[in-house]
Amino acid sequence: MRSDKEMEWKTLETKYLFKRNWLTAKVEKVELPDGRIYDEYYTLEYPTWINVIAITKDGKMILERQWRHGLKIVSTEIPAGVVEKGENPMDAAKRELQEETGFGGGTWTQFLVTAPNPSAMNNLCYTYLAEGVELVSDTHLDATEDLEVFFRDKDEVYEMLRSGQFCQALMLAPLWKFFATRT
């Protein structure tokens, strides 16, 4: 087996196509380990993402439904968001849970780290397990957020998962892990 270093691509040139707060696109000229050169390899830079498997003091899982314009669907999800510049992922997860649902407190554990698409994206998604959370404030949604918060027993969420009611891959992975390891 080759070492990681032997498999590494060399970046020869980088050109940024556009830079925005939530998305940056660039094209790179790269050299592969065998010497081949690709003049146009496109990648996207995103901030770090988080999501939260949140369980209330009475054992209910917190879920959300919201419009997702990329697929043009209403998506059932766990609370999620973006890590702000200078913020650590756990603090972002706590902030996002409270902003989106009004829930906070409890015991928090880093549960899973995934790479959304390592072939073309540079970011990671951190999933936290928040157990014993309770209502601590009103919600404070972002300008484009219009979501419904609802609660389900773990058995109901498992059936929702099995029946395909979740479609977001970065939420499917931690939910499947949760049910494989916690129940």
mmCIF file of C-alpha atoms in Angstrom, residues 44-49 113-126:
data_model
loop_
_atom_site.group_PDB
_atom_site.id
_atom_site.type_symbol
_atom_site.label_atom_id
_atom_site.label_comp_id
_atom_site.label_asym_id
_atom_site.label_seq_id
_atom_site.Cartn_x
_atom_site.Cartn_y
_atom_site.Cartn_z
ATOM 1 C CA LEU A 44 -15.661 24.379 -3.347
ATOM 2 C CA GLU A 45 -14.737 25.859 0.006
ATOM 3 C CA TYR A 46 -17.440 25.896 2.668
ATOM 4 C CA PRO A 47 -17.344 26.766 6.351
ATOM 5 C CA THR A 48 -17.456 23.931 8.863
ATOM 6 C CA TRP A 49 -20.965 22.580 9.446
ATOM 7 C CA VAL A 113 -17.260 13.834 12.165
ATOM 8 C CA THR A 114 -17.991 13.418 8.462
ATOM 9 C CA ALA A 115 -16.604 14.891 5.242
ATOM 10 C CA PRO A 116 -19.499 16.060 3.040
ATOM 11 C CA ASN A 117 -17.669 15.435 -0.254
ATOM 12 C CA PRO A 118 -13.876 15.160 0.061
ATOM 13 C CA SER A 119 -13.326 14.999 -3.702
ATOM 14 C CA ALA A 120 -14.579 18.526 -4.280
ATOM 15 C CA MET A 121 -15.279 20.202 -0.920
ATOM 16 C CA ASN A 122 -12.895 21.238 1.852
ATOM 17 C CA ASN A 123 -15.131 21.196 4.929
ATOM 18 C CA LEU A 124 -16.170 18.840 7.706
ATOM 19 C CA CYS A 125 -19.483 18.329 9.480
ATOM 20 C CA TYR A 126 -19.436 17.730 13.245
#
